[in-house]
XYZ file of C-alpha atoms in Angstrom:
69
model
C 12.761 -13.788 -12.675
C 11.715 -17.304 -13.054
C 8.262 -18.196 -14.520
C 8.229 -21.924 -15.159
C 5.887 -24.724 -16.088
C 7.206 -27.862 -14.503
C 4.774 -30.838 -14.136
C 1.764 -28.623 -14.830
C 2.580 -26.414 -12.131
C 3.235 -22.681 -12.661
C 5.800 -20.924 -10.553
C 6.915 -17.360 -10.245
C 9.919 -16.567 -8.406
C 10.848 -13.151 -7.668
C 12.960 -13.066 -4.198
C 15.394 -10.429 -3.271
C 14.754 -7.818 -5.918
C 13.726 -5.021 -3.612
C 10.232 -4.832 -4.886
C 8.025 -2.324 -3.386
C 4.609 -3.734 -4.785
C 3.503 -6.746 -6.735
C 2.384 -4.364 -9.664
C 0.814 -6.524 -12.520
C 1.705 -10.049 -11.044
C -2.043 -10.556 -10.553
C -2.554 -10.646 -14.416
C -0.875 -14.297 -14.265
C -4.139 -15.979 -13.358
C -2.589 -19.605 -13.409
C 0.293 -18.875 -10.958
C 0.059 -21.725 -8.466
C 3.427 -21.116 -6.450
C 4.745 -17.615 -6.044
C 7.823 -16.759 -4.104
C 8.073 -12.988 -3.195
C 10.429 -13.433 -0.361
C 12.827 -10.683 0.890
C 11.073 -7.664 -0.769
C 9.524 -4.757 0.405
C 5.949 -5.398 -0.605
C 3.179 -4.046 1.660
C 0.002 -5.464 -0.019
C -1.046 -8.474 -1.962
C -4.523 -7.637 -2.659
C -4.351 -8.034 -6.329
C -2.881 -11.058 -6.219
C -5.333 -12.723 -3.881
C -8.061 -11.607 -5.905
C -6.721 -12.405 -9.282
C -4.888 -15.483 -9.045
C -7.484 -18.235 -7.928
C -5.008 -21.115 -8.547
C -2.567 -19.967 -6.008
C -1.661 -22.647 -3.594
C 1.626 -21.506 -2.014
C 2.789 -17.830 -1.328
C 6.135 -17.099 0.289
C 6.083 -13.598 1.787
C 8.637 -13.864 4.298
C 10.774 -10.759 5.039
C 8.418 -8.323 3.461
C 6.228 -5.500 5.085
C 2.804 -7.269 4.785
C 1.011 -7.266 8.040
C -1.080 -10.257 8.969
C -4.194 -8.072 9.109
C -3.437 -7.205 5.486
C -3.927 -10.752 4.324
């Protein structure tokens, strides 16, 4: 897990952890870059709703369908 503040940008990196859901990630409202690649995530609703500062989201190799975004 990597949560870092670099040049004023909040980054959360959780790739390849076999996550089934994003859990309470949405509580980190200041996340700007989030890497959830190569997991088993199906829904990102709470992340989209609760993270208004999000500018980059990497979901490749997950189970999220385009109609769910």
